[in-house]
Short mmCIF file of C-alpha atoms in Angstrom, two decimals:
data_model
loop_
_atom_site.label_atom_id
_atom_site.label_comp_id
_atom_site.label_asym_id
_atom_site.label_seq_id
_atom_site.Cartn_x
_atom_site.Cartn_y
_atom_site.Cartn_z
CA MET A 31 -41.23 -38.71 -7.16
CA ARG A 32 -43.12 -35.31 -7.77
CA GLU A 33 -42.23 -33.66 -11.31
CA THR A 34 -41.90 -30.34 -11.89
CA ASN A 35 -40.46 -28.09 -14.20
CA ARG A 36 -37.91 -26.74 -11.95
CA HIS A 37 -34.20 -26.75 -13.45
CA VAL A 38 -31.53 -27.15 -11.08
CA LEU A 39 -27.89 -26.92 -12.32
CA VAL A 40 -25.01 -28.33 -10.02
CA ALA A 41 -21.71 -27.13 -10.75
CA GLY A 42 -18.99 -29.92 -9.40
CA ALA A 43 -19.53 -33.47 -9.32
CA GLY A 44 -17.81 -34.62 -6.43
CA PRO A 45 -19.55 -36.18 -3.62
CA ALA A 46 -21.51 -33.08 -2.38
CA GLY A 47 -22.57 -32.49 -6.29
CA MET A 48 -23.65 -35.92 -6.86
CA MET A 49 -25.32 -35.90 -3.58
CA ALA A 50 -27.21 -32.81 -4.34
CA ALA A 51 -28.20 -33.44 -8.08
CA GLY A 52 -29.66 -36.93 -6.87
CA THR A 53 -31.48 -35.55 -4.20
CA ALA A 54 -33.06 -32.50 -6.52
CA ALA A 55 -33.59 -35.18 -9.25
CA SER A 56 -35.51 -37.57 -6.66
CA ARG A 57 -37.71 -34.68 -5.86
CA GLY A 58 -38.57 -34.43 -9.52
CA CYS A 59 -36.67 -31.60 -10.79
CA ARG A 60 -34.69 -31.65 -14.27
CA VAL A 61 -31.29 -31.69 -13.13
CA THR A 62 -27.73 -30.89 -15.22
CA LEU A 63 -24.70 -31.77 -13.37
CA LEU A 64 -21.58 -29.74 -14.59
CA ASP A 65 -17.93 -31.27 -14.35
CA PRO A 66 -14.70 -30.11 -15.92
CA GLY A 67 -13.81 -33.79 -16.57
CA GLY A 68 -17.68 -34.77 -17.80
CA CYS A 69 -17.97 -37.40 -15.13
CA GLY A 70 -18.57 -37.55 -11.49
CA GLY A 71 -16.53 -38.79 -8.18
CA ARG A 72 -12.85 -38.35 -9.39
CA LYS A 73 -11.75 -37.17 -5.99
CA LEU A 74 -14.08 -39.46 -4.17
CA ALA A 75 -12.22 -42.41 -6.03
CA LEU A 76 -8.99 -41.28 -4.25
CA THR A 77 -10.40 -41.25 -0.87
CA GLY A 78 -9.05 -43.22 1.58
CA LYS A 79 -6.07 -44.61 -0.29
CA GLY A 80 -8.44 -45.81 -2.96
CA ARG A 81 -10.97 -47.62 -0.21
CA CYS A 82 -13.56 -44.44 0.49
CA ASN A 83 -13.75 -43.61 4.31
CA LEU A 84 -17.09 -42.56 3.48
CA THR A 85 -18.40 -41.69 6.74
CA ASN A 86 -17.97 -42.19 10.38
CA ASP A 87 -20.47 -44.33 12.34
CA SER A 88 -20.86 -42.06 15.23
CA ALA A 89 -23.71 -39.45 16.51
CA VAL A 90 -24.24 -36.09 15.40
CA GLU A 91 -22.79 -34.63 18.23
CA VAL A 92 -19.58 -36.77 17.89
CA CYS A 93 -19.16 -35.61 14.11
CA LEU A 94 -19.61 -32.09 15.42
CA ALA A 95 -17.04 -32.41 17.95
CA HIS A 96 -14.54 -33.41 14.83
CA ILE A 97 -15.31 -30.39 13.11
CA PRO A 98 -13.04 -27.47 14.23
CA ARG A 99 -14.69 -24.61 12.03
CA ASN A 100 -18.33 -23.82 12.63
CA PRO A 101 -19.76 -26.76 13.85
CA ARG A 102 -22.58 -25.73 14.68
CA PHE A 103 -23.84 -24.44 11.27
CA LEU A 104 -23.85 -27.99 10.42
CA TYR A 105 -26.03 -29.22 12.98
CA SER A 106 -29.38 -29.03 10.95
CA ALA A 107 -27.56 -30.62 7.93
CA LEU A 108 -26.38 -33.41 9.79
CA SER A 109 -29.13 -33.78 11.98
CA ALA A 110 -31.59 -34.37 8.55
CA PHE A 111 -29.04 -36.73 7.22
CA PRO A 112 -26.70 -37.94 9.84
CA PRO A 113 -24.03 -41.01 9.27
CA ALA A 114 -26.77 -43.80 10.18
CA ALA A 115 -28.76 -42.42 7.24
CA VAL A 116 -25.52 -42.29 5.29
CA MET A 117 -24.77 -45.81 5.64
CA ALA A 118 -28.31 -46.47 5.06
CA PHE A 119 -28.60 -44.89 1.84
CA PHE A 120 -25.39 -46.79 0.58
CA GLU A 121 -26.81 -50.02 1.40
CA THR A 122 -29.79 -49.12 -0.28
CA LEU A 123 -27.63 -48.52 -3.41
CA GLY A 124 -26.00 -51.98 -3.29
CA VAL A 125 -22.89 -51.11 -1.38
CA PRO A 126 -22.39 -53.18 1.54
CA LEU A 127 -20.43 -51.36 4.38
CA GLN A 128 -18.27 -52.39 7.22
CA THR A 129 -17.08 -50.30 10.38
CA GLU A 130 -13.49 -50.67 11.07
CA ARG A 131 -10.95 -48.74 13.83
CA GLY A 132 -12.29 -45.63 14.76
CA ARG A 133 -15.56 -46.42 13.49
CA ARG A 134 -14.43 -45.52 10.02
CA VAL A 135 -16.87 -46.86 7.60
CA PHE A 136 -15.53 -48.63 4.23
CA PRO A 137 -17.26 -50.23 1.26
CA VAL A 138 -16.40 -54.27 2.21
CA SER A 139 -15.03 -54.48 -1.24
CA GLY A 140 -12.47 -51.90 0.08
CA ARG A 141 -12.82 -50.45 -3.31
CA ALA A 142 -14.07 -46.34 -3.89
CA GLY A 143 -14.96 -47.40 -7.25
CA ASP A 144 -17.60 -49.23 -6.02
CA VAL A 145 -18.99 -46.23 -4.16
CA VAL A 146 -18.67 -43.94 -7.56
CA ALA A 147 -20.13 -46.53 -9.69
CA ALA A 148 -23.13 -46.92 -7.43
CA LEU A 149 -23.71 -43.21 -7.25
CA THR A 150 -23.27 -42.65 -10.94
CA ASP A 151 -26.07 -45.65 -11.54
CA TRP A 152 -28.42 -43.71 -8.94
CA LEU A 153 -27.93 -40.34 -11.22
CA THR A 154 -28.27 -42.23 -14.16
CA GLY A 155 -31.68 -44.16 -13.06
CA LEU A 156 -32.84 -40.53 -11.76
CA GLY A 157 -31.96 -38.76 -15.44
CA VAL A 158 -29.79 -36.60 -14.42
CA PHE A 159 -27.85 -35.10 -17.49
CA VAL A 160 -23.98 -35.08 -16.59
CA ARG A 161 -22.19 -33.17 -19.13
CA ALA A 162 -18.21 -31.58 -19.37
CA GLY A 163 -18.26 -28.12 -18.48
CA ARG A 164 -17.24 -25.31 -15.91
CA VAL A 165 -19.63 -22.66 -14.54
CA THR A 166 -17.73 -19.41 -15.07
CA GLY A 167 -20.12 -16.75 -13.84
CA ILE A 168 -23.73 -16.50 -12.03
CA LEU A 169 -26.50 -15.05 -13.96
CA HIS A 170 -29.22 -13.20 -11.49
CA SER A 171 -31.86 -10.68 -11.61
CA GLY A 172 -34.12 -8.99 -9.03
CA GLY A 173 -31.79 -10.68 -6.10
CA ALA A 174 -32.18 -14.26 -7.33
CA VAL A 175 -30.44 -16.69 -9.64
CA CYS A 176 -31.83 -17.11 -13.17
CA GLY A 177 -28.88 -19.00 -14.90
CA ALA A 178 -25.18 -19.36 -15.17
CA GLU A 179 -22.48 -18.67 -17.87
CA THR A 180 -20.29 -21.75 -19.31
CA ALA A 181 -17.57 -22.08 -21.75
CA ALA A 182 -20.34 -23.18 -24.11
CA GLY A 183 -22.59 -20.09 -23.06
CA ALA A 184 -25.30 -19.37 -21.13
CA VAL A 185 -27.70 -22.11 -19.27
CA ALA A 186 -30.81 -21.09 -17.99
CA CYS A 187 -31.79 -22.79 -14.49
CA ASP A 188 -34.19 -22.06 -11.53
CA ALA A 189 -31.40 -22.83 -9.01
CA LEU A 190 -27.59 -23.21 -9.02
CA VAL A 191 -25.91 -25.34 -6.48
CA VAL A 192 -22.18 -24.92 -6.38
CA ALA A 193 -19.91 -27.68 -5.16
CA THR A 194 -16.85 -27.12 -6.90
CA GLY A 195 -14.81 -28.09 -3.91
CA GLY A 196 -11.80 -26.23 -2.56
CA LEU A 197 -8.45 -26.09 -3.78
CA SER A 198 -7.11 -29.62 -2.68
CA TYR A 199 -6.62 -32.42 -5.52
CA PRO A 200 -6.55 -29.76 -7.94
CA LYS A 201 -6.00 -32.24 -10.80
CA THR A 202 -9.68 -33.65 -10.19
CA GLY A 203 -11.11 -30.08 -11.29
CA SER A 204 -10.86 -28.46 -7.55
CA THR A 205 -9.36 -25.12 -8.78
CA GLY A 206 -11.11 -22.87 -6.63
CA ASP A 207 -13.83 -21.80 -9.06
CA GLY A 208 -16.51 -21.70 -6.27
CA TYR A 209 -14.75 -19.24 -4.35
CA ARG A 210 -14.69 -16.79 -7.26
CA LEU A 211 -18.30 -17.66 -8.22
CA ALA A 212 -19.38 -16.52 -4.53
CA VAL A 213 -17.53 -13.33 -4.33
CA SER A 214 -18.69 -12.33 -7.95
CA VAL A 215 -22.42 -11.91 -6.19
CA GLY A 216 -21.34 -10.54 -2.58
CA HIS A 217 -20.30 -13.34 -0.74
CA THR A 218 -17.24 -13.15 1.81
CA VAL A 219 -14.50 -16.40 1.38
CA ARG A 220 -12.38 -17.07 4.33
CA PRO A 221 -8.90 -17.22 2.87
CA PRO A 222 -8.49 -21.24 1.91
CA MET A 223 -5.71 -22.82 3.47
CA PRO A 224 -4.53 -26.63 3.54
CA SER A 225 -5.67 -28.85 6.00
CA LEU A 226 -5.29 -32.64 6.95
CA VAL A 227 -1.91 -31.72 5.06
CA PRO A 228 1.81 -33.12 5.38
CA LEU A 229 3.93 -30.97 7.61
CA LEU A 230 7.62 -29.50 6.36
CA SER A 231 10.51 -29.75 8.91
CA PRO A 232 13.81 -28.10 8.34
CA ALA A 233 15.23 -31.02 10.44
CA PRO A 234 17.91 -32.84 8.04
CA TYR A 235 17.06 -36.00 10.11
CA CYS A 236 13.75 -36.47 8.60
CA GLY A 237 14.72 -36.89 5.27
CA ALA A 238 17.55 -39.33 6.46
CA MET A 239 14.55 -41.40 8.15
CA ALA A 240 12.44 -40.83 4.94
CA GLY A 241 10.06 -44.01 4.56
CA LEU A 242 9.91 -44.86 8.33
CA SER A 243 6.33 -45.46 9.92
CA LEU A 244 6.19 -44.98 13.37
CA ARG A 245 3.30 -47.06 14.91
CA HIS A 246 1.48 -46.94 18.57
CA VAL A 247 3.34 -43.41 19.25
CA ALA A 248 1.93 -40.30 20.85
CA LEU A 249 2.17 -37.18 19.01
CA THR A 250 1.94 -33.45 20.54
CA ALA A 251 1.70 -30.62 18.36
CA TYR A 252 2.61 -26.72 19.39
CA ASP A 253 1.92 -23.67 17.46
CA ASN A 254 4.36 -20.92 16.68
CA GLU A 255 3.47 -19.25 19.69
CA GLY A 256 4.35 -22.68 21.97
CA GLN A 257 0.66 -23.26 22.66
CA LYS A 258 -0.50 -27.06 22.71
CA ARG A 259 -3.08 -27.54 19.92
CA TYR A 260 -3.34 -31.18 19.58
CA THR A 261 -2.30 -34.72 21.23
CA GLY A 262 -2.98 -38.15 19.65
CA PHE A 263 -2.17 -41.76 19.44
CA GLY A 264 -1.57 -43.92 16.15
CA GLU A 265 0.56 -43.95 13.30
CA MET A 266 2.84 -41.39 11.35
CA LEU A 267 6.00 -41.49 8.83
CA PHE A 268 8.87 -39.45 7.94
CA THR A 269 9.16 -38.09 4.46
CA HIS A 270 12.15 -36.37 2.68
CA THR A 271 10.76 -32.96 3.56
CA GLY A 272 9.32 -33.80 7.12
CA VAL A 273 6.55 -35.69 8.23
CA SER A 274 2.95 -37.23 7.27
CA GLY A 275 0.76 -39.99 7.99
CA PRO A 276 -2.76 -39.82 10.32
CA LEU A 277 -1.33 -38.27 13.27
CA VAL A 278 0.58 -35.51 11.56
CA LEU A 279 -2.84 -34.90 8.90
CA SER A 280 -4.87 -34.36 12.33
CA ALA A 281 -2.29 -32.39 13.91
CA SER A 282 -2.21 -30.12 11.05
CA ALA A 283 -6.07 -29.30 11.02
CA HIS A 284 -5.42 -28.42 14.87
CA LEU A 285 -2.87 -25.98 14.10
CA GLU A 286 -4.83 -23.91 11.72
CA GLY A 287 -2.51 -21.75 10.25
CA ARG A 288 0.17 -21.34 12.94
CA ALA A 289 2.48 -24.64 11.71
CA ALA A 290 5.58 -22.31 10.73
CA GLY A 291 7.48 -22.00 13.84
CA GLY A 292 5.75 -24.73 15.49
CA ARG A 293 6.94 -28.04 16.47
CA LEU A 294 5.83 -31.39 17.31
CA SER A 295 6.88 -34.17 20.37
CA ILE A 296 7.02 -37.75 19.51
CA ASP A 297 6.88 -40.33 22.41
CA LEU A 298 8.23 -43.02 21.11
CA LYS A 299 7.11 -45.28 23.94
CA PRO A 300 3.82 -43.63 24.99
CA ALA A 301 2.54 -47.37 26.95
CA LEU A 302 5.50 -46.59 29.36
CA SER A 303 6.03 -44.03 31.90
CA GLU A 304 9.35 -42.60 32.32
CA GLU A 305 10.50 -44.69 35.12
CA ALA A 306 9.22 -47.89 33.54
CA LEU A 307 11.15 -46.86 30.41
CA ASP A 308 14.34 -46.14 32.61
CA ARG A 309 13.95 -49.72 33.87
CA ARG A 310 13.54 -50.85 30.32
CA LEU A 311 17.00 -49.23 29.37
CA LEU A 312 18.73 -50.62 32.22
CA ARG A 313 17.70 -53.85 30.95
CA ASP A 314 18.93 -53.42 27.90
CA PHE A 315 22.24 -51.83 29.07
CA GLU A 316 22.88 -54.65 31.11
CA ALA A 317 22.43 -57.30 28.22
CA TYR A 318 24.55 -55.25 25.83
CA ALA A 319 26.98 -54.01 28.74
CA ASN A 320 30.30 -54.87 26.55
CA ARG A 321 29.04 -53.62 23.13
CA ASP A 322 29.33 -50.29 21.74
CA PHE A 323 26.56 -48.09 22.25
CA GLN A 324 25.58 -47.92 18.47
CA ASN A 325 25.07 -51.52 18.70
CA ALA A 326 22.91 -51.68 21.78
CA LEU A 327 19.73 -49.83 20.76
CA GLY A 328 18.26 -52.71 17.99
CA ASP A 329 15.87 -53.72 20.79
CA LEU A 330 14.41 -50.35 21.60
CA LEU A 331 14.31 -48.43 18.35
CA HIS A 332 14.19 -48.92 14.44
CA LYS A 333 17.53 -49.05 12.54
CA LYS A 334 16.83 -46.06 10.67
CA MET A 335 16.26 -44.04 13.64
CA ILE A 336 19.15 -45.31 15.50
CA PRO A 337 21.53 -42.85 13.90
CA VAL A 338 19.51 -39.88 14.60
CA ILE A 339 19.08 -40.82 18.30
CA ILE A 340 22.76 -41.28 18.67
CA GLU A 341 23.50 -38.06 17.26
CA LEU A 342 20.69 -35.99 19.09
CA SER A 343 21.97 -37.62 22.53
CA GLY A 344 25.72 -36.68 22.20
CA ILE A 345 26.66 -40.13 23.42
CA ARG A 346 29.56 -41.15 21.22
CA PRO A 347 28.32 -44.23 19.17
CA GLU A 348 31.73 -46.20 19.80
CA LYS A 349 31.00 -46.02 23.50
CA LYS A 350 30.95 -48.92 25.55
CA VAL A 351 27.46 -49.40 26.87
CA HIS A 352 29.02 -49.97 30.49
CA SER A 353 30.45 -46.49 30.25
CA VAL A 354 27.34 -44.51 29.38
CA SER A 355 26.48 -42.36 32.36
CA ARG A 356 23.34 -41.87 34.08
CA ALA A 357 23.21 -38.37 32.40
CA GLU A 358 23.69 -39.60 29.37
CA ARG A 359 21.14 -42.48 29.86
CA ALA A 360 18.60 -39.65 31.05
CA ALA A 361 19.41 -37.92 27.43
CA LEU A 362 18.57 -41.15 25.80
CA LEU A 363 15.09 -41.43 27.76
CA ALA A 364 13.98 -37.97 27.29
CA LEU A 365 14.54 -38.43 23.36
CA CYS A 366 12.41 -41.77 23.32
CA LYS A 367 9.62 -39.49 25.41
CA ASP A 368 10.10 -36.33 23.39
CA PHE A 369 11.56 -36.69 20.03
CA PRO A 370 11.72 -33.23 18.36
CA VAL A 371 10.32 -32.40 15.23
CA PRO A 372 10.66 -28.64 14.47
CA VAL A 373 8.13 -27.33 11.62
CA SER A 374 8.47 -25.03 9.00
CA GLY A 375 5.01 -24.93 7.66
CA PRO A 376 2.23 -27.10 5.98
CA ALA A 377 2.75 -28.67 2.68
CA SER A 378 1.43 -27.01 -0.22
CA ILE A 379 -2.41 -27.37 -0.94
CA ASP A 380 -1.94 -29.45 -3.30
CA ALA A 381 -0.91 -31.87 -1.14
CA ALA A 382 -3.87 -31.51 1.18
CA VAL A 383 -6.57 -33.83 1.85
CA VAL A 384 -9.25 -31.04 2.26
CA THR A 385 -9.31 -27.03 2.29
CA ALA A 386 -9.78 -25.08 5.29
CA GLY A 387 -11.68 -21.72 4.70
CA GLY A 388 -14.14 -20.96 2.00
CA VAL A 389 -17.72 -19.16 1.88
CA ASP A 390 -18.69 -17.70 5.18
CA VAL A 391 -21.24 -19.70 6.59
CA ARG A 392 -23.05 -16.56 8.15
CA ALA A 393 -24.51 -15.71 4.55
CA LEU A 394 -25.60 -19.22 4.26
CA LYS A 395 -29.01 -20.64 5.56
CA PRO A 396 -28.21 -23.65 7.66
CA ALA A 397 -31.13 -26.14 6.68
CA THR A 398 -30.54 -25.62 2.98
CA MET A 399 -27.17 -24.04 2.31
CA GLU A 400 -29.01 -21.34 0.27
CA SER A 401 -27.30 -18.12 0.19
CA ARG A 402 -28.97 -15.17 2.14
CA VAL A 403 -27.26 -12.94 -0.74
CA CYS A 404 -28.79 -14.46 -3.91
CA ALA A 405 -31.94 -16.64 -3.81
CA GLY A 406 -31.69 -19.69 -5.51
CA LEU A 407 -27.80 -20.03 -4.96
CA TYR A 408 -26.78 -23.09 -2.73
CA PHE A 409 -23.64 -23.95 -1.72
CA ALA A 410 -22.19 -27.47 -0.79
CA GLY A 411 -19.27 -29.47 0.50
CA GLU A 412 -15.56 -27.86 0.67
CA VAL A 413 -16.53 -24.93 -0.83
CA ILE A 414 -18.04 -24.00 2.53
CA ASP A 415 -15.86 -22.58 5.30
CA VAL A 416 -16.06 -25.89 7.27
CA ASP A 417 -13.93 -28.75 7.53
CA ALA A 418 -13.17 -31.81 9.80
CA TYR A 419 -10.45 -33.91 11.06
CA THR A 420 -9.57 -37.79 9.56
CA GLY A 421 -12.24 -40.15 9.92
CA GLY A 422 -14.70 -39.81 7.52
CA PHE A 423 -15.96 -36.69 8.89
CA ASN A 424 -15.32 -34.53 5.75
CA LEU A 425 -17.16 -36.87 3.51
CA GLN A 426 -20.21 -36.74 5.99
CA ILE A 427 -19.77 -33.14 5.58
CA ALA A 428 -20.17 -33.49 1.92
CA TRP A 429 -23.22 -35.76 1.94
CA SER A 430 -25.11 -33.86 4.39
CA THR A 431 -24.53 -30.35 2.96
CA GLY A 432 -25.22 -32.30 -0.59
CA ARG A 433 -28.22 -33.25 0.47
CA ALA A 434 -29.69 -30.42 2.12
CA ALA A 435 -28.63 -27.97 -0.81
CA GLY A 436 -30.44 -30.64 -3.29
CA CYS A 437 -33.46 -30.39 -1.00
CA GLY A 438 -33.28 -26.66 -1.01
CA ALA A 439 -32.49 -26.08 -4.97
CA ALA A 440 -35.93 -28.71 -5.45
CA GLY A 441 -37.96 -25.86 -3.82
CA ASN A 442 -38.61 -27.68 -0.44
CA LYS A 443 -37.02 -29.11 2.88
CA GLU A 444 -38.55 -31.92 3.42
CA PHE A 445 -35.13 -34.22 3.68
#
């Protein structure tokens, strides 16, 4: 490790900030890591439902295909520190990994806390000074950073890495500080909005089915102009205010601010064509010919969904199955293949997994994340206008941009 007198200040101890701090310290810099909570990895500990989906075991081009906003900007950073390198890095830190469905990568232990602990030990071993505090202003002279304002006073530094996150998970310290800091020195910030977020629906039947999880369904999302924006296969669930789950979170990212007034279509039986499903319905109807319609759907649908389907179908619940007409059966089939969920908008950004929007990438250098506006100023992670779909891609962005910013802040481009 080449020792220098260079002082690097990192604002924000999330995944990008921790990676930037450790990278700069490993290159001989004196590093101070400021975080409002005085510790690192609070948001990281919550990811993947506490299991930490820390990357996706995919090639760089696959990662880029899962990043809807400004993917090409990330090409350099992802190429320098791709998923394979991230996995090797954590294995070196003593965190055994396993790859699961969708090539999602998790610690074998299933505990996000193990990832946080490994990073914390790594920073400690490198001599990174972690302290409680928040950067409230950027000090600059002659177009270059010379320090930062904090609640405890001014701190001189040779480079400042802003990795304060977006607006998601505000209780972990992500309160938009980075946006304000960027604007203060002349950066443009794309309006932040929730992404990977539950969707709200005015349909009362969503609340009636709250807690119902649907598996192996297909979901298609249409924006408020009726344009198809997303189709996926997997899991989702109904909530008291609408819908959530992996499929819905992915759909929300594709809607890109056009969710309000849009709609979702759920294919409850995607493995069956309409013809095959109709044959299935005929078999069920023959088996339960003398039952009331409301008592003949248990083999087809979850019990929570049956009253809703009956109401939407317009078929009287007490009607005998043998009296159900072909047109009525067609209406039931249509609901199973195209169950409608109107969308009134995304849930609040507090409920989002990640924030879309942020510091405009056109004013950043792709290889190092350095500002083109103010020398010695770097940005990493969610504060930048890049975000990805579910599957570990957002944390991959954090690791790659944090690594790039740490290298740049250390005064070199060697990754």
